[in-house]
XYZ file of C-alpha atoms in Angstrom:
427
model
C 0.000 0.000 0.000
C 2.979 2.054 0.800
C 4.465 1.924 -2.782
C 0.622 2.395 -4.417
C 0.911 6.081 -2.403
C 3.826 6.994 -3.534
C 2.714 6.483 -6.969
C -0.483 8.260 -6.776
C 1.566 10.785 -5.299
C 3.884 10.983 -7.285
C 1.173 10.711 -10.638
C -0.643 13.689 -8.834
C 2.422 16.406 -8.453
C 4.063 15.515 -11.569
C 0.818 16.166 -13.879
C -0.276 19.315 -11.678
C 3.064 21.123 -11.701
C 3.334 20.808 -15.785
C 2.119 23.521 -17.473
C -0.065 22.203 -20.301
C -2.708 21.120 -17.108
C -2.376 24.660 -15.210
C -2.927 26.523 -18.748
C -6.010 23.940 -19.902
C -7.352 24.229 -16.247
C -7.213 28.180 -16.621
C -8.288 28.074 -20.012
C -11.311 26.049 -19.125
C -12.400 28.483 -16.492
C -12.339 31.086 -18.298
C -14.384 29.613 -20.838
C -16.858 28.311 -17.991
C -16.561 32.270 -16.829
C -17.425 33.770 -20.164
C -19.856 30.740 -20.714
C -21.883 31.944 -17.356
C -21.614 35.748 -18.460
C -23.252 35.453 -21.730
C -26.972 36.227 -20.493
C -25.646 39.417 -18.881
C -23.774 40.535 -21.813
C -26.785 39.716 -23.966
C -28.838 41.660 -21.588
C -26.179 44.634 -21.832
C -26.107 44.742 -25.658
C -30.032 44.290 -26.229
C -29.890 47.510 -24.169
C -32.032 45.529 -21.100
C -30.582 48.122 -18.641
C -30.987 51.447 -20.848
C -33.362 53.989 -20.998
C -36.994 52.748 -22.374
C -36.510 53.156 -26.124
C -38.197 56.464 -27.954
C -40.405 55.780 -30.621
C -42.144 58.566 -32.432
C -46.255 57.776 -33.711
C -47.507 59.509 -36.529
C -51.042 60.004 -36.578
C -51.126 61.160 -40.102
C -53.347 58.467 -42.059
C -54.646 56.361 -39.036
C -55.550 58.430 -36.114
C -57.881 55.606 -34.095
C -55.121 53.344 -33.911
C -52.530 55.318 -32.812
C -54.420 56.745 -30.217
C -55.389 52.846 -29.400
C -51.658 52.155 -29.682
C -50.739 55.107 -27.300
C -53.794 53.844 -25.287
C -52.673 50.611 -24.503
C -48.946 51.854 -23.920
C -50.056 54.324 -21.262
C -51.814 51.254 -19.398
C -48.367 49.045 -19.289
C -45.918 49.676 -15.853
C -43.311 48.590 -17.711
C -43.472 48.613 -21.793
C -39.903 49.183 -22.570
C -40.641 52.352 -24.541
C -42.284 55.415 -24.761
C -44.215 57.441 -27.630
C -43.746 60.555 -28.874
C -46.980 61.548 -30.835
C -46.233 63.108 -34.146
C -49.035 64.821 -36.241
C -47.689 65.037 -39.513
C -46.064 62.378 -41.367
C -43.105 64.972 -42.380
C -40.099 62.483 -43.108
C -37.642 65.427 -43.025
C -38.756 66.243 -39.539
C -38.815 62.826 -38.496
C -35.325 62.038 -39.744
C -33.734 65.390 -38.026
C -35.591 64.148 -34.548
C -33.795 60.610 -35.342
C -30.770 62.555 -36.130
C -30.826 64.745 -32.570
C -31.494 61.657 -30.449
C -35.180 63.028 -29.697
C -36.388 59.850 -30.506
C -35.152 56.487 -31.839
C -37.198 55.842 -34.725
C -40.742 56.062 -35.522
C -44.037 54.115 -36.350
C -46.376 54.650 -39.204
C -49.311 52.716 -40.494
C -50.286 52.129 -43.714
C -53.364 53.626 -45.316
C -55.597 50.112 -45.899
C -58.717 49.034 -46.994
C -61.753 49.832 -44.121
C -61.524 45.940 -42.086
C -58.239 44.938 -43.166
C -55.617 45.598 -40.504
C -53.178 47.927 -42.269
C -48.981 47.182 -42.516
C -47.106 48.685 -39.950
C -43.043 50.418 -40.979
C -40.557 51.138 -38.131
C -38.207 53.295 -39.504
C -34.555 54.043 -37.555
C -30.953 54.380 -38.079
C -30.849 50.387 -37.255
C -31.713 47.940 -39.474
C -33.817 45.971 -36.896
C -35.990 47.257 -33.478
C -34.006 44.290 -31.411
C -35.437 41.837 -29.625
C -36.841 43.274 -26.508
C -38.172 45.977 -28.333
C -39.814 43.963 -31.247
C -41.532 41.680 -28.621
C -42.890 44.590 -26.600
C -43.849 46.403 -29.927
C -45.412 42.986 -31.165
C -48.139 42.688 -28.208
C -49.094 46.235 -28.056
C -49.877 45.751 -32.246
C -51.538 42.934 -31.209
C -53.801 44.161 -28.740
C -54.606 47.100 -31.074
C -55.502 44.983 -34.002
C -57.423 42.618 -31.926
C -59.955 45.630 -30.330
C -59.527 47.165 -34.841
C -61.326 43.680 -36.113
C -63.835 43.768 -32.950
C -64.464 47.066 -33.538
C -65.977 47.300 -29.724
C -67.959 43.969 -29.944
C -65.228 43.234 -26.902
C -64.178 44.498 -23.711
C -60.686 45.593 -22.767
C -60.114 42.026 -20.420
C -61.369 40.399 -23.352
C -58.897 41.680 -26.295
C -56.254 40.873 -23.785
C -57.195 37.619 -23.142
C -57.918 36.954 -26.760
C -54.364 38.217 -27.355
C -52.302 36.742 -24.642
C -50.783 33.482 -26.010
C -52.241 30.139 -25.027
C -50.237 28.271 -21.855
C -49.991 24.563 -21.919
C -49.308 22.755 -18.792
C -47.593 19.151 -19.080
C -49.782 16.878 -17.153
C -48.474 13.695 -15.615
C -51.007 10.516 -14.897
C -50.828 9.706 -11.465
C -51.570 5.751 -11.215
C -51.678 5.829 -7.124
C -54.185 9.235 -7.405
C -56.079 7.816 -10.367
C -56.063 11.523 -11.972
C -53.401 13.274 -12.753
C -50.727 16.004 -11.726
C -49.753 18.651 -13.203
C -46.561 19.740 -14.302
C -45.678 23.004 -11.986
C -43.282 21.370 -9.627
C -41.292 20.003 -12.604
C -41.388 23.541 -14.127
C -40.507 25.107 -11.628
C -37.384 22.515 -10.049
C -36.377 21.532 -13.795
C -34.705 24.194 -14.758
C -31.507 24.309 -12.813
C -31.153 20.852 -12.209
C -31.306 20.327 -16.210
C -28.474 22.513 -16.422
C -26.667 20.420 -13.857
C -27.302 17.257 -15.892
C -25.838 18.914 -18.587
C -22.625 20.396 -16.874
C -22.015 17.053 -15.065
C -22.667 15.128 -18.772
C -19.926 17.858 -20.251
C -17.053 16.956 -17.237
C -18.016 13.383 -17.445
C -16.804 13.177 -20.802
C -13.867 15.927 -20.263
C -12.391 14.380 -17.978
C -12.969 10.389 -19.242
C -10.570 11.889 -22.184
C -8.375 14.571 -20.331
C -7.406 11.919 -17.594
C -7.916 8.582 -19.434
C -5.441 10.316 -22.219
C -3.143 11.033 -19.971
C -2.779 7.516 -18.231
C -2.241 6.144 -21.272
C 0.255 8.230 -22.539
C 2.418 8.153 -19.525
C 2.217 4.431 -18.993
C 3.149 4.340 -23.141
C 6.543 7.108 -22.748
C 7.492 5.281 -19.212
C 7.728 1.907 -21.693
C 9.160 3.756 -24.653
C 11.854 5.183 -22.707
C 12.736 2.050 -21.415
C 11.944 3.207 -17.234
C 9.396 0.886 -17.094
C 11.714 -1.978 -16.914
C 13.378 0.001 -13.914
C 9.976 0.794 -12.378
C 9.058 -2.350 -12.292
C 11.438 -3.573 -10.110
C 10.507 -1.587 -6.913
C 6.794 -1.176 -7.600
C 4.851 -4.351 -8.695
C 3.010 -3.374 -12.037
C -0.505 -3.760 -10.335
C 0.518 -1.023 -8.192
C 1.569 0.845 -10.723
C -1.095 0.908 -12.846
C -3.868 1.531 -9.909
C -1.845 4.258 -8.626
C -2.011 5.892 -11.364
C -5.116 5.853 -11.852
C -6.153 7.042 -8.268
C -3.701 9.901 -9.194
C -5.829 10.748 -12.273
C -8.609 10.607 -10.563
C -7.485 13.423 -7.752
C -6.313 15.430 -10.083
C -10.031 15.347 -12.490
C -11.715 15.939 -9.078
C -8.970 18.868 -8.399
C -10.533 20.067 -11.551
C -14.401 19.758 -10.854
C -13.090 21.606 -7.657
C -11.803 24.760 -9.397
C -14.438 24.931 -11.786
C -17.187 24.312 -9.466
C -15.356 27.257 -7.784
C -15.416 29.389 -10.584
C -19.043 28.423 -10.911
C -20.071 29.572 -7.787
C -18.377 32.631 -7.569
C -19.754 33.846 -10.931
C -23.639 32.638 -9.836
C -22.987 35.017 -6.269
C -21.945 38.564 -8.423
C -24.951 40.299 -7.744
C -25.274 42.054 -11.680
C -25.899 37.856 -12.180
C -28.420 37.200 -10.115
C -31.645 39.110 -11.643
C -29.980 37.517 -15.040
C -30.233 34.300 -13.804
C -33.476 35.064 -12.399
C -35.163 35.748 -15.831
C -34.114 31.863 -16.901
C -35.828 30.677 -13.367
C -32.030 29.102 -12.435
C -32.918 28.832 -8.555
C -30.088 27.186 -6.319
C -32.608 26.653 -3.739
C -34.272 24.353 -6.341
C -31.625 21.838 -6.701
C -32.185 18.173 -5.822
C -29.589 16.780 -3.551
C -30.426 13.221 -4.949
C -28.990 14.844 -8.504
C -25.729 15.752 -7.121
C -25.423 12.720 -5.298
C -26.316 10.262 -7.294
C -24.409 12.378 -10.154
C -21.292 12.137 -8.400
C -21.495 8.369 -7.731
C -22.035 7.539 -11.393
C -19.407 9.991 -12.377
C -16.540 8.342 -9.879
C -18.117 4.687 -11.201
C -17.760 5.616 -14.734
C -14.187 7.242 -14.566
C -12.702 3.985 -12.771
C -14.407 1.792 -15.865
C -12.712 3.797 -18.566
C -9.690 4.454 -16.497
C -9.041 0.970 -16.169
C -9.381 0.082 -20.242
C -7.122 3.047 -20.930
C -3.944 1.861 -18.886
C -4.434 -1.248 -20.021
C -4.439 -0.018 -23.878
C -1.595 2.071 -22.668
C 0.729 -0.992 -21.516
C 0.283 -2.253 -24.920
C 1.339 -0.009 -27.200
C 5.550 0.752 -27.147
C 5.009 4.270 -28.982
C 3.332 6.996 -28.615
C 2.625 7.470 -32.224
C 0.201 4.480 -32.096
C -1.721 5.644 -28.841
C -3.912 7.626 -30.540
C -5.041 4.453 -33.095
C -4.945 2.319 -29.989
C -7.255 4.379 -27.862
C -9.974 4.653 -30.958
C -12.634 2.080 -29.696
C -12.592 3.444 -26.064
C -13.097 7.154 -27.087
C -15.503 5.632 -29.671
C -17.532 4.408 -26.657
C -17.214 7.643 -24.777
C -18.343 9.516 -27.490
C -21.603 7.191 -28.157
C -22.164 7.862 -24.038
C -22.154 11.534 -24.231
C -24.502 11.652 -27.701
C -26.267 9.175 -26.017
C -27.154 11.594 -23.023
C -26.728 14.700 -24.893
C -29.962 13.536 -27.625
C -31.956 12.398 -24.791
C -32.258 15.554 -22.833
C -35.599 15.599 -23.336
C -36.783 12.353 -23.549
C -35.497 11.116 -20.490
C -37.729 8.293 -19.917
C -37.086 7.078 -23.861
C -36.848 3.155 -24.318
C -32.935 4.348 -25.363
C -32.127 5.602 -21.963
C -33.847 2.646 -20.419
C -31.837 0.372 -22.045
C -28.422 2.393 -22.009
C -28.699 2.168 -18.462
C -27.599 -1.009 -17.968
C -24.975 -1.317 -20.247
C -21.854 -0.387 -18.131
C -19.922 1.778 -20.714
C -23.179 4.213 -21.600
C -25.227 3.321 -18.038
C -23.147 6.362 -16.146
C -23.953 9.177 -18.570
C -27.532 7.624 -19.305
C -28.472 7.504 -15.280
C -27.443 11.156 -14.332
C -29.867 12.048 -17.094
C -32.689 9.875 -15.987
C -31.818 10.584 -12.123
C -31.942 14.183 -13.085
C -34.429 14.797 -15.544
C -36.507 11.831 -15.830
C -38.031 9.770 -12.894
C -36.389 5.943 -13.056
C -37.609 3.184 -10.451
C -35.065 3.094 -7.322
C -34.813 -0.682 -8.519
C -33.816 0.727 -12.043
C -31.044 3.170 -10.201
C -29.749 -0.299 -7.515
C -29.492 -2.821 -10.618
C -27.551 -0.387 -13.093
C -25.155 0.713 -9.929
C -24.636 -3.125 -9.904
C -23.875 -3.218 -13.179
C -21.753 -0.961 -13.149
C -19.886 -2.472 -10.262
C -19.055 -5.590 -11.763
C -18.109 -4.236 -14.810
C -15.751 -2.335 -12.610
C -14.574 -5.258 -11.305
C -14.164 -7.457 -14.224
C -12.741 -5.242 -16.633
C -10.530 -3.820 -13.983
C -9.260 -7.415 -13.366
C -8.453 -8.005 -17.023
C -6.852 -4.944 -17.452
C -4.421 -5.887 -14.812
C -3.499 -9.122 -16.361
C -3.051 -7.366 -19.752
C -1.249 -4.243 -18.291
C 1.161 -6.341 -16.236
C 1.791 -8.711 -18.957
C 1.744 -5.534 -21.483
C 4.391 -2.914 -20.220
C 7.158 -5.623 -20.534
C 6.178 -6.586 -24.396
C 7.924 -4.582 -26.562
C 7.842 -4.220 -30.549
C 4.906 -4.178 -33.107
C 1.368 -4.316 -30.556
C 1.065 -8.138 -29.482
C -1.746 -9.873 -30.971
C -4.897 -11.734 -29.522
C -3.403 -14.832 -29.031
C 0.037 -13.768 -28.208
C -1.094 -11.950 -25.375
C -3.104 -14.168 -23.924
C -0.481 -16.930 -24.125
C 1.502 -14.685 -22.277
C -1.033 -13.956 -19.607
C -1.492 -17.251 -18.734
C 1.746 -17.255 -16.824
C 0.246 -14.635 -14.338
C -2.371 -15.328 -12.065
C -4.210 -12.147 -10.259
């Protein structure tokens, strides 16, 4: 146990002090930093924390519904512009207000046809209103053309209603209730925990090829260089090859560390909290059973790949053939994290039923069911199962190939060759 330490020590210092993992680490959290300030800049450039936009109205051609325009505006706290009544449609005098920021553009309608809604022209410097501004403008037009085809047969509560969009709850059949339940509490609770199911499916597969990379690689240029034949002589190769993969595995969860870090300091900035507010990201809504159960397929799946790559690793005598070595294993990664990535929201999807008891997908394919979907807690026990003898199996035949590997040298040993040779080893 005493040598097994000193490797994982060892493993751990020597890959944290090289530069390529501090500048990927800081690169990373930067891009998780800029990632988690993109709703505030969008809110910055749409102009969500300027001045209510001033739009000019010309009367000129339809009077009644720009006074019903101006109508409706005056009722709204909180339209997200103003109006500036203009009498005349005189484009020159228009344009020079545009030009001496007295207003931002204006709105004209269209002489139509007596019935027919007429076209509506926003004319500015820009070449669109923006989206805030076109959404506000939209349900104010709206409103006016629903009361302009009525032509009073309707009260004000009754134009809005008739113009507010239809809401849809998702209903869920209860079979203990007989009825059903609505979908509020997943509304409201989904949200942040999706985004954990996606953040946890993004470092699940970042670190699988970060880490299992790297064990492979230095298990592959400690046999190259000929140390391994040196190593091997102090530590016993099943020490080795576990140590280093304990030392991996500090050094991903060193990384979940920072950038959960990084995460949580960015969330607490106070300009970020109405911004995350508007996308109903609550941290008081987040399941404990997500992060748990997250974490513990996470750790399960890591040890699974880690295994297969140091025993691909022990194989291969150059480096130049690691990459065509490792193929099949990223290959499976890479069908997990589609896998979980296409089933966001289908959760409960005959796929992610299945997936989640095959070992190499069942990790990526439970933190999405355990965090977005509802599985049986028989479904969760028998894929954790699973997964735990598929831990222990493949973790047993990697040892017998990686100790009979890192002492074969040459062109990569085939089928039978290297089981002939791990017949003289028993583990």
């Amino acid at each position: 146990m005493n040598k097994m330490g000193t490797v994982v020590g060892f493993t751990f210092m020597n890959k944290v002090r090289t530069k390529s993992f501090i500048i990927t680490t800081l690169v990373l959290a930067l891009l998780v930093t800029i990632g988690l300030h993109v709703p505030y800049f969008i809110d910055k450039f749409t102009g969500g924390d300027d001045q209510p936009s001033k739009i000019g109205l010309v009367y000129e051609g339809q009077p009644e519904l720009a006074k019903s325009l101006e109508a409706y505006t005056e009722k709204q706290q909180a339209a997200g512009y103003t109006l500036v009544p203009y009498e005349q449609a005189d484009k020159a005098k228009l344009q020079a207000a545009i030009d001496a920021g007295e207003i931002d553009g204006y709105l004209q309608f269209a002489e139509g046809d007596d019935g027919v809604f007429p076209a509506v022209t926003y004319t500015s410097k820009k070449d669109s209103l923006g989206m805030g501004l076109q959404t506000a403008l939209q349900a104010a037009l709206q409103n006016v053309k629903a009361g302009y085809l009525t032509k009073g047969m309707l009260t004000d509560e009754q134009i809005a209603a008739l113009s507010a969009p239809v809401q849809i709850d998702a209903v869920k059949a209860s079979p203990e209730s007989g009825g059903s339940e609505t979908g509020n509490k997943s509304e409201e609770t989904g949200a942040i925990n999706f985004v954990i199911v996606y953040v946890l499916i993004i470092l699940f597969f970042m670190t699988i090829m970060m880490t299992g990379n790297m064990i492979s690689a230095e298990v592959t240029a400690e046999k190259s260089s000929r140390i391994m034949e040196i190593l091997i002589t102090s530590v016993s190769p099943l020490a080795q090859m576990f140590g280093k993969i304990l030392g991996m595995f500090f050094i991903g969860l060193l990384q979940i560390a920072i950038f959960a870090g990084v995460i949580a300091i960015n969330i607490s900035l106070p300009y970020n909290q109405p911004v995350l507010a508007d996308f109903n990201l609550h941290l008081s809504d987040i399941r404990v059973e997500v992060l748990v159960l997250g974490l513990v397929f996470y750790v399960l799946g890591y040890f699974l790949y880690a295994t297969l790559f140091a025993a691909i690793g022990s194989l291969v005598s150059r480096t130049e053939e690691l990459g065509q070595a490792v193929m099949p294993i990223t290959m499976l990664s890479l069908a997990a994290f589609y896998i979980g990535i296409f089933s966001l929201s289908t959760p409960n999807s005959l796929l992610m039923k299945v997936s989640s008891f095959i070992p190499f997908v069942s990790p990526v394919s439970m933190i999405v069911r355990v965090g977005i979907g509802e599985p049986p807690i028989w479904e969760i026990a028998v894929s954790l199962v699973v997964l735990a003898i598929a831990i222990f199996l493949f973790g047993w035949l990697s040892a017998k190939i990686y100790r009979t590997g890192v002492l074969l040298y040459g062109k990569r040993p085939t089928f039978k060759e290297l089981r002939k040779a791990m017949k003289a080893y028993k583990i």
